[in-house]
PDB file of C-alpha atoms in Angstrom:
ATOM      1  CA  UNK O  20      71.647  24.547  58.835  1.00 35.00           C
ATOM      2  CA  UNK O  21      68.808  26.694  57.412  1.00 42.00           C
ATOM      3  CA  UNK O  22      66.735  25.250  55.152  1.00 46.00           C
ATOM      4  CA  UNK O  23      66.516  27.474  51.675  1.00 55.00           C
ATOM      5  CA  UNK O  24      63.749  28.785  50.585  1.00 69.00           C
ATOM      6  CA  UNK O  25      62.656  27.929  46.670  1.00 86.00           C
ATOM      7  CA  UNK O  26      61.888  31.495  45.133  1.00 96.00           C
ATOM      8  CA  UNK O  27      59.065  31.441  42.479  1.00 98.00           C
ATOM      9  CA  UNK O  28      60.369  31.510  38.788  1.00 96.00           C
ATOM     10  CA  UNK O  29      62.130  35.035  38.245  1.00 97.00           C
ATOM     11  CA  UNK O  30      61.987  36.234  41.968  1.00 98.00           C
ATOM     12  CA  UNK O  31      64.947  37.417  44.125  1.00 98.00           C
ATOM     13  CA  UNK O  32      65.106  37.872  47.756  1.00 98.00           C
ATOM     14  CA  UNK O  33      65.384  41.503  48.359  1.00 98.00           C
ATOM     15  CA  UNK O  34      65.639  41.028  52.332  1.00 96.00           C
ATOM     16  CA  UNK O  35      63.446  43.737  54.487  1.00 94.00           C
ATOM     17  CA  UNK O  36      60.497  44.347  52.829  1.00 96.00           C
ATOM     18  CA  UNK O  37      60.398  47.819  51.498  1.00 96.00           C
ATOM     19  CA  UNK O  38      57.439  50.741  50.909  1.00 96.00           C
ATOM     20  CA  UNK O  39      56.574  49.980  47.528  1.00 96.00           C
ATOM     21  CA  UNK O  40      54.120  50.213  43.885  1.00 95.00           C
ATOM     22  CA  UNK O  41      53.109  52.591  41.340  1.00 95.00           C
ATOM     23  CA  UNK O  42      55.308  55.560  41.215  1.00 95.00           C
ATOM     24  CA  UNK O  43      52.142  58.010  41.639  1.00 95.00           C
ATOM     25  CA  UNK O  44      51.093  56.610  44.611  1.00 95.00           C
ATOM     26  CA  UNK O  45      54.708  57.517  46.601  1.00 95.00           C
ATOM     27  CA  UNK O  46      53.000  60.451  48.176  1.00 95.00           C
ATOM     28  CA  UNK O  47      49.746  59.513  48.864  1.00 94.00           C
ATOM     29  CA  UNK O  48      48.907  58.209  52.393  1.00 92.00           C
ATOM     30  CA  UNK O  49      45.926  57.342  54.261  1.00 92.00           C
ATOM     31  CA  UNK O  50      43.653  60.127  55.565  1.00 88.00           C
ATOM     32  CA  UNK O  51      41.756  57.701  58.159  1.00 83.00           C
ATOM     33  CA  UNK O  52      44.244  55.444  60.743  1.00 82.00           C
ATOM     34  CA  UNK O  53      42.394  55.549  63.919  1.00 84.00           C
ATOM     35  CA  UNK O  54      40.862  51.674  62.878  1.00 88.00           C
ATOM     36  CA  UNK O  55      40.078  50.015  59.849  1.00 94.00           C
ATOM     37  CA  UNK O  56      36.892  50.677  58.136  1.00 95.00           C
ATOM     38  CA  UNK O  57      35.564  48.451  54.887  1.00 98.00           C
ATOM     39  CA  UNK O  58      32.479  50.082  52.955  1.00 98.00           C
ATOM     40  CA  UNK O  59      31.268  46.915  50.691  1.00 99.00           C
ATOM     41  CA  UNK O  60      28.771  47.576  47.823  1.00 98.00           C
ATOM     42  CA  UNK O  61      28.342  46.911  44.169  1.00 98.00           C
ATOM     43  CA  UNK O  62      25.702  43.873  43.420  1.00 98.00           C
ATOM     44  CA  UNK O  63      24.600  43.951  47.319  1.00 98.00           C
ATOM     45  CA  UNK O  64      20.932  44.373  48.865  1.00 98.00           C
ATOM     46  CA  UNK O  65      22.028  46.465  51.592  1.00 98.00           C
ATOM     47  CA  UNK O  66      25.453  48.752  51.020  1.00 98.00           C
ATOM     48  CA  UNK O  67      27.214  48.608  55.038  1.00 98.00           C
ATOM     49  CA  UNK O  68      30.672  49.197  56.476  1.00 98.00           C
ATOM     50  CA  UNK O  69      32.600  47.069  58.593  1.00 97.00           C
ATOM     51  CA  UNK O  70      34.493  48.551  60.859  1.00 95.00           C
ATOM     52  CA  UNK O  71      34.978  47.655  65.446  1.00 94.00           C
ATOM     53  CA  UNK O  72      32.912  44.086  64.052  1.00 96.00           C
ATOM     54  CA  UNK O  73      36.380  43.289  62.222  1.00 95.00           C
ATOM     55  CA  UNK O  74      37.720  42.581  66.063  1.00 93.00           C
ATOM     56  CA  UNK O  75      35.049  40.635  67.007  1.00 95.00           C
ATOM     57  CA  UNK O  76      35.706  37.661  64.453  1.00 97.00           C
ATOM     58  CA  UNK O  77      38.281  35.301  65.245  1.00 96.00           C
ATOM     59  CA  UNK O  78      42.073  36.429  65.099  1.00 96.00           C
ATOM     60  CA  UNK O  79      44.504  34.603  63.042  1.00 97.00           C
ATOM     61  CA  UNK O  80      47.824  34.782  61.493  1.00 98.00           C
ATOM     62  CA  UNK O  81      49.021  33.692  58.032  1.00 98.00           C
ATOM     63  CA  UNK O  82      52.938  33.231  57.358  1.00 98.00           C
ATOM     64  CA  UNK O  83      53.713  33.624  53.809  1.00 98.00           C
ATOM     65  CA  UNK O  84      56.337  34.728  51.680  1.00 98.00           C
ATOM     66  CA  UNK O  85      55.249  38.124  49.608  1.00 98.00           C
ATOM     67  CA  UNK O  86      56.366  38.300  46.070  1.00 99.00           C
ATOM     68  CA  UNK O  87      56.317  41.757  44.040  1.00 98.00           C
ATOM     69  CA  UNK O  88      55.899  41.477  40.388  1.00 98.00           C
ATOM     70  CA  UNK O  89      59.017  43.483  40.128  1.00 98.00           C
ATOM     71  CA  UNK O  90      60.814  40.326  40.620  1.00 98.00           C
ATOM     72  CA  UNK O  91      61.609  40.928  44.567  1.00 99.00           C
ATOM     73  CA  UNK O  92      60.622  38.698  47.195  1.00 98.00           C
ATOM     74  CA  UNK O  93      60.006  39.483  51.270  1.00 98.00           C
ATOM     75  CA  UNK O  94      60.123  35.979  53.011  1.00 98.00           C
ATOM     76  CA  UNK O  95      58.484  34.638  55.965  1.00 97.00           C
ATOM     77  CA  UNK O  96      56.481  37.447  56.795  1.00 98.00           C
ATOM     78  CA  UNK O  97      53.904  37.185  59.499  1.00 98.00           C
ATOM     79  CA  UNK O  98      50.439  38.663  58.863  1.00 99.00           C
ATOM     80  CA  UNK O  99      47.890  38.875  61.825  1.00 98.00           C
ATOM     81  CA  UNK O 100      44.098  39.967  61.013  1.00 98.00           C
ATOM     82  CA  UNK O 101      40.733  38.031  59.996  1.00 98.00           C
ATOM     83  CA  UNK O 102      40.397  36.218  57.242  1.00 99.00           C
ATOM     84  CA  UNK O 103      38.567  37.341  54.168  1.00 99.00           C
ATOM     85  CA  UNK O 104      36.747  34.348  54.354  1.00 98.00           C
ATOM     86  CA  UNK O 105      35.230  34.843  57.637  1.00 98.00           C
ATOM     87  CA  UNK O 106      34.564  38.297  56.952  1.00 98.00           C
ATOM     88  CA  UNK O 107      32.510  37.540  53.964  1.00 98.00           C
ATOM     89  CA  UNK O 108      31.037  34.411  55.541  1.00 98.00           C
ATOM     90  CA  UNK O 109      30.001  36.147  58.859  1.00 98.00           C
ATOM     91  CA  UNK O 110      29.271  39.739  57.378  1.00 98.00           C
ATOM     92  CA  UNK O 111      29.089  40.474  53.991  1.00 98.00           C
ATOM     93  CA  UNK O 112      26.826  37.858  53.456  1.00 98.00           C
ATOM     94  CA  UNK O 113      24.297  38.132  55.969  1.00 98.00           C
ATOM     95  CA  UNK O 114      24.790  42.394  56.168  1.00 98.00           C
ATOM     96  CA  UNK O 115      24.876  42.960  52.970  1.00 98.00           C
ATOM     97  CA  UNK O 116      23.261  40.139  51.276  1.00 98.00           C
ATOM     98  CA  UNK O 117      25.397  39.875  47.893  1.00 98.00           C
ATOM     99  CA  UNK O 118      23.965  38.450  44.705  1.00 98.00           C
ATOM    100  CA  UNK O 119      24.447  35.000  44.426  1.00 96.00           C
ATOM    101  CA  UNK O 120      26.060  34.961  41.440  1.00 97.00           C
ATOM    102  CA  UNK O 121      28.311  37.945  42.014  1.00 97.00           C
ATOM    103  CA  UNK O 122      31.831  36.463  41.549  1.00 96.00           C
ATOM    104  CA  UNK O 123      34.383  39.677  40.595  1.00 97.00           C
ATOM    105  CA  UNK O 124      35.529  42.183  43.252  1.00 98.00           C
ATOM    106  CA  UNK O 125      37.071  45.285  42.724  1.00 98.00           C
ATOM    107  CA  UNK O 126      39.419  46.822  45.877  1.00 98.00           C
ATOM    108  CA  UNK O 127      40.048  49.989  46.633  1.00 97.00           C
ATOM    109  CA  UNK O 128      42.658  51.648  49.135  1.00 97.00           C
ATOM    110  CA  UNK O 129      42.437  55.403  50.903  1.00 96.00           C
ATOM    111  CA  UNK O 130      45.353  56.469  48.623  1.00 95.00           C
ATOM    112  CA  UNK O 131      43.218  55.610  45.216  1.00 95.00           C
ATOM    113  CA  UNK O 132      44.691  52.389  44.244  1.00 96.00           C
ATOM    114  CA  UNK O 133      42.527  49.483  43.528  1.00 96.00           C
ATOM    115  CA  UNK O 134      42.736  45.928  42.230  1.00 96.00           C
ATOM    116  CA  UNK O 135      40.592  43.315  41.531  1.00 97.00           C
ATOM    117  CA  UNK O 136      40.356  39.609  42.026  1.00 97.00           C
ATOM    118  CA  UNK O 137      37.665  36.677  41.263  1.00 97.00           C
ATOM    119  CA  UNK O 138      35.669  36.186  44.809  1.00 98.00           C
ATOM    120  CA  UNK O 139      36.802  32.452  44.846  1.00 98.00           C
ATOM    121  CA  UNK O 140      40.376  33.406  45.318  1.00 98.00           C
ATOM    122  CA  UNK O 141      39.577  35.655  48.106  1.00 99.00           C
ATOM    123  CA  UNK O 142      38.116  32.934  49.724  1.00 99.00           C
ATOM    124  CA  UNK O 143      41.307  30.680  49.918  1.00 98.00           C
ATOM    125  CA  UNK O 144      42.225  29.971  53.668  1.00 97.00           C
ATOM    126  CA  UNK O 145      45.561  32.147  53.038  1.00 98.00           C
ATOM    127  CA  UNK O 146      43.847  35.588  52.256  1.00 99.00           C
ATOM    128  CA  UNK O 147      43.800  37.807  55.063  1.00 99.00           C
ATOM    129  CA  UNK O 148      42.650  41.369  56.287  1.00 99.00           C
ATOM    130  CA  UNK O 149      45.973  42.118  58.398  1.00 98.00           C
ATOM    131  CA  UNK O 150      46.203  45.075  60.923  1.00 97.00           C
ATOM    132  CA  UNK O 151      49.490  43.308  62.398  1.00 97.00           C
ATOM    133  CA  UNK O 152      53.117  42.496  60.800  1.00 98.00           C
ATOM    134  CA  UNK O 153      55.995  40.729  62.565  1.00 98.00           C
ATOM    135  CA  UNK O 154      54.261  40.603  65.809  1.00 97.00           C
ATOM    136  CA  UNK O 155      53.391  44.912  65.699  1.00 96.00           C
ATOM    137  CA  UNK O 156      50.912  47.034  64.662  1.00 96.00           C
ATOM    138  CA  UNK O 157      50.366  47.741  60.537  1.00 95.00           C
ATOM    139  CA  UNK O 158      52.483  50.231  59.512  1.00 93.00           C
ATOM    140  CA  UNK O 159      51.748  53.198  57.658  1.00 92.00           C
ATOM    141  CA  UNK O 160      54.462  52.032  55.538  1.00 93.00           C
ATOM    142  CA  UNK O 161      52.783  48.707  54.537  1.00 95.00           C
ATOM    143  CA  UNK O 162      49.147  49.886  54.419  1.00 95.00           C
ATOM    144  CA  UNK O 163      47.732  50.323  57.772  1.00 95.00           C
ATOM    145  CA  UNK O 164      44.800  50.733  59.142  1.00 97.00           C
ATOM    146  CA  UNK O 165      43.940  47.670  57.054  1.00 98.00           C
ATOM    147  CA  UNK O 166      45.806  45.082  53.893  1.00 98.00           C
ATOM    148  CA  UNK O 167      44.007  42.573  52.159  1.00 99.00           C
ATOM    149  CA  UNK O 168      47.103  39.949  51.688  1.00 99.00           C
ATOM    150  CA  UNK O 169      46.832  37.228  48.790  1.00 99.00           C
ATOM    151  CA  UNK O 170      49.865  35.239  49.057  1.00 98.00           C
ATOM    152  CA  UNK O 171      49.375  33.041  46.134  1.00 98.00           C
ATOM    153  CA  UNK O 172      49.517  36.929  43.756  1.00 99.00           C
ATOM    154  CA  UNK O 173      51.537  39.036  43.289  1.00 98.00           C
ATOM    155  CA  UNK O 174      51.954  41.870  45.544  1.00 98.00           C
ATOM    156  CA  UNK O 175      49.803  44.428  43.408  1.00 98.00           C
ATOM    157  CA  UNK O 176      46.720  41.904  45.100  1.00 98.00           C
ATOM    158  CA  UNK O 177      47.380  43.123  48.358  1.00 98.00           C
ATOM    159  CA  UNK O 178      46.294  46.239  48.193  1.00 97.00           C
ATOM    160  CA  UNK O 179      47.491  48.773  51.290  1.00 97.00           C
ATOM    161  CA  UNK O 180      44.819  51.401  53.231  1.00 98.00           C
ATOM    162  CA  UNK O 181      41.940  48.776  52.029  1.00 98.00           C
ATOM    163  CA  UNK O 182      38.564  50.714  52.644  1.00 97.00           C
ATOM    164  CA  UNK O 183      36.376  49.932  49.838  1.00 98.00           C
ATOM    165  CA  UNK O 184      35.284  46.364  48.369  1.00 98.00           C
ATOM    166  CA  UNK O 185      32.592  45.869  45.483  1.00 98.00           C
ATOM    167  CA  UNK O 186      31.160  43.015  44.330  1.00 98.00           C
ATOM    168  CA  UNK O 187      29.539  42.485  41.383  1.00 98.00           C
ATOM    169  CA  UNK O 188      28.155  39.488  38.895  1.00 98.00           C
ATOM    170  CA  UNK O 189      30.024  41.220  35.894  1.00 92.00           C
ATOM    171  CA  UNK O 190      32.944  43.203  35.219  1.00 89.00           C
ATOM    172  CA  UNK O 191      31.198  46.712  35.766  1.00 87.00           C
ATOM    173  CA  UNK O 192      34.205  48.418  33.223  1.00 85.00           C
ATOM    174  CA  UNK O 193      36.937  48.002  35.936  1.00 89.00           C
ATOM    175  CA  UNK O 194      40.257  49.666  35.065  1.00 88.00           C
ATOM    176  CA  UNK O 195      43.831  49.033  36.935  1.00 86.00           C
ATOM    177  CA  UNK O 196      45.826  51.819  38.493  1.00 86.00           C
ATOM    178  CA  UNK O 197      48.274  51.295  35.981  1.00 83.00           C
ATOM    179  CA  UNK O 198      48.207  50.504  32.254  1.00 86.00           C
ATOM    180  CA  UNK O 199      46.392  47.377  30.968  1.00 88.00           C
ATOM    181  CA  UNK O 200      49.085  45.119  30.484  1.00 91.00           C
ATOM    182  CA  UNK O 201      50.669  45.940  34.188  1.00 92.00           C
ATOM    183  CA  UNK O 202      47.764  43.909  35.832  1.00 94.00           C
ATOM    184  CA  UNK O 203      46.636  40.420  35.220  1.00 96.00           C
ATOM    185  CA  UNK O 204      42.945  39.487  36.646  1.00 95.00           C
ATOM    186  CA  UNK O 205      44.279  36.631  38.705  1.00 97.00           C
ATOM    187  CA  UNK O 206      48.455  37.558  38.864  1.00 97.00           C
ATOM    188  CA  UNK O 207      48.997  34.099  40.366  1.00 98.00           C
ATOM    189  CA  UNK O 208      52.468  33.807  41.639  1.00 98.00           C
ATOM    190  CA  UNK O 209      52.774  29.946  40.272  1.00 98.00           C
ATOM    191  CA  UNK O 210      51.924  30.283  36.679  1.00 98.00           C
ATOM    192  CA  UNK O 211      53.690  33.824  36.527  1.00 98.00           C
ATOM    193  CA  UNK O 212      50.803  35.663  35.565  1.00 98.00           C
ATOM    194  CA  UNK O 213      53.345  39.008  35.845  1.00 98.00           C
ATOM    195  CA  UNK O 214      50.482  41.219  33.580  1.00 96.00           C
ATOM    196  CA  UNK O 215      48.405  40.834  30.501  1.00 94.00           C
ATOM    197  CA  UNK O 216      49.425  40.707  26.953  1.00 94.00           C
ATOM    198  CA  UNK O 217      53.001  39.692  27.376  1.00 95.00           C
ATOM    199  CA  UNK O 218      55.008  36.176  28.832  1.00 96.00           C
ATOM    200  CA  UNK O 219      56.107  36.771  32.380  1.00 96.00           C
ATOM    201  CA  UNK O 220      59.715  35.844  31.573  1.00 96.00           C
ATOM    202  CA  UNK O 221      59.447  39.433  29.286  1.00 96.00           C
ATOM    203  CA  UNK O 222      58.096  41.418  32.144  1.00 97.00           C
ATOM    204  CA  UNK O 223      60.929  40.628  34.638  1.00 97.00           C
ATOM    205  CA  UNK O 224      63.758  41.982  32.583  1.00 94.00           C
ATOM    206  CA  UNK O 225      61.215  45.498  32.371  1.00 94.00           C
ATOM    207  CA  UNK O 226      60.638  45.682  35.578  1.00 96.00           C
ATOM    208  CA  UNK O 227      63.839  44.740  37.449  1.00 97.00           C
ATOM    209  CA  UNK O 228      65.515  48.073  36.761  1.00 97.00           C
ATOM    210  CA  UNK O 229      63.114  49.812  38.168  1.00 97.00           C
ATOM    211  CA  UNK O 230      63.202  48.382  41.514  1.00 98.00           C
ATOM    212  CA  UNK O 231      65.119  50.572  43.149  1.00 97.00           C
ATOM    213  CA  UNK O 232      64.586  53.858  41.815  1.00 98.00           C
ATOM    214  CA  UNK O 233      61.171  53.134  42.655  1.00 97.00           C
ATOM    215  CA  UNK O 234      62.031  52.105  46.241  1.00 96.00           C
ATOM    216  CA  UNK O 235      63.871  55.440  47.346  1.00 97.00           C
ATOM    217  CA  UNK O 236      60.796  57.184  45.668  1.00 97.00           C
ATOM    218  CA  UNK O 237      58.991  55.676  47.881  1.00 96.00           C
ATOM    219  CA  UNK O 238      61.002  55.772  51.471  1.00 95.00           C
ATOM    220  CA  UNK O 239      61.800  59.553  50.383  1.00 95.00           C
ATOM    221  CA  UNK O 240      58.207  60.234  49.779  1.00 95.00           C
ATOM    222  CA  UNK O 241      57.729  58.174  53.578  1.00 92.00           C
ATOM    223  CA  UNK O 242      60.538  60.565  55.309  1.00 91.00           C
ATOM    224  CA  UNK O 243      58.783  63.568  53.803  1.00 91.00           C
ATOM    225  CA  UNK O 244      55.249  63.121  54.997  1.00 83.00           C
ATOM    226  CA  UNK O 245      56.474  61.960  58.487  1.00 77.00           C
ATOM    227  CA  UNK O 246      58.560  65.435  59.030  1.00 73.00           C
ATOM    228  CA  UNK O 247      54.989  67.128  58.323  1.00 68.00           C
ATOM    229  CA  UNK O 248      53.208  65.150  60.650  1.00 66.00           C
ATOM    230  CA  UNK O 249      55.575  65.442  63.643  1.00 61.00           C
TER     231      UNK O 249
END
């Protein structure tokens, strides 16, 4: 018998794992696929980009359940990439030679989303810079070239078409994608950190609705682009 899974408080399993996030990023896709390509600066010595030294670190795969803070859940997906960790151990670090004190990171995808997350959660042995899902290539679908994945956050975290990290020792004036309240500086799945300003429990009844409406946005927006790029 298969074992069941225990969903995080509010969460639903929605099955396949769909093209998803803020509505007015449906129809904006990545202009660079050909490999993944990470630009780091902020409170650095030297600004570089990562890019063919991404293969050259050791390979791994992470198997984690993804939760959206819509309330749906993907299970047992299987990420394949580098971790963060290594990459900021074995080339941020000595490349770009990051203040030691710099602690909050801003991330930015090719489609002009961006996130942010304290560096010591990006360090966690779970967070990974995936190129591979399910045992294939990174879809354009869920952010290929390149997806930071942060298991233990929600899925806004893990931003898609990663290009652009910063790092700084202060909060430089970052501002979410979204309204204020939509993003929570840590959104960690356990203590349903949904957004700012309001209880979790509040959010999921606000969001739930919107799941699918938002989800054929998205897979219509998908279909669209891929008839004008055949």
């Amino acid at each position: 018998m298969k074992a069941m899974t225990m969903l995080p408080k509010g969460q639903f399993d929605i099955g396949d794992m769909p093209r998803f996030g803020l509505s007015q990023f449906a129809d904006r896709f990545p202009a660079q696929t050909q490999g993944p390509e990470l630009q780091v600066s902020g409170d650095v010595r030297q600004k570089i980009t990562i890019g063919t030294e991404l293969s050259e670190l050791p390979q791994t795969q992470v198997v984690a359940d993804f939760h959206c803070v819509t309330t749906w859940s993907s299970l047992n997906l299987k990420w394949e990439g580098v971790l963060f960790k290594d990459v900021f151990e074995h080339l941020v670090q000595p490349l770009g030679m990051p203040d030691k004190q710099a602690r909050f990171v801003i991330l930015r995808g090719q489609d002009g989303a961006k996130t942010s997350l304290p560096l010591d959660d990006l360090l966690k042995s779970n967070v990974i810079l995936a190129t591979r899902m399910n045992d294939e290539r990174l879809t354009m679908a869920h952010g290929a070239p390149l997806r930071l994945v942060a298991p233990d956050h929600y899925g806004y975290k893990s931003i898609k078409y990663l290009n652009r990290m910063s790092l700084h020792v202060e909060n430089p004036g970052y501002r979410p994608s979204g309204f204020r309240f939509m993003e929570h500086p840590r959104a960690r799945v356990s203590f349903e950190e949904r957004g700012q300003f309001f209880p979790g429990w509040f959010l999921r009844y606000s969001y739930r609705p919107l799941i699918k409406p938002t989800a054929k946005l998205f897979a219509n927006a998908a279909e669209l682009h891929s008839g004008k790029n055949r």
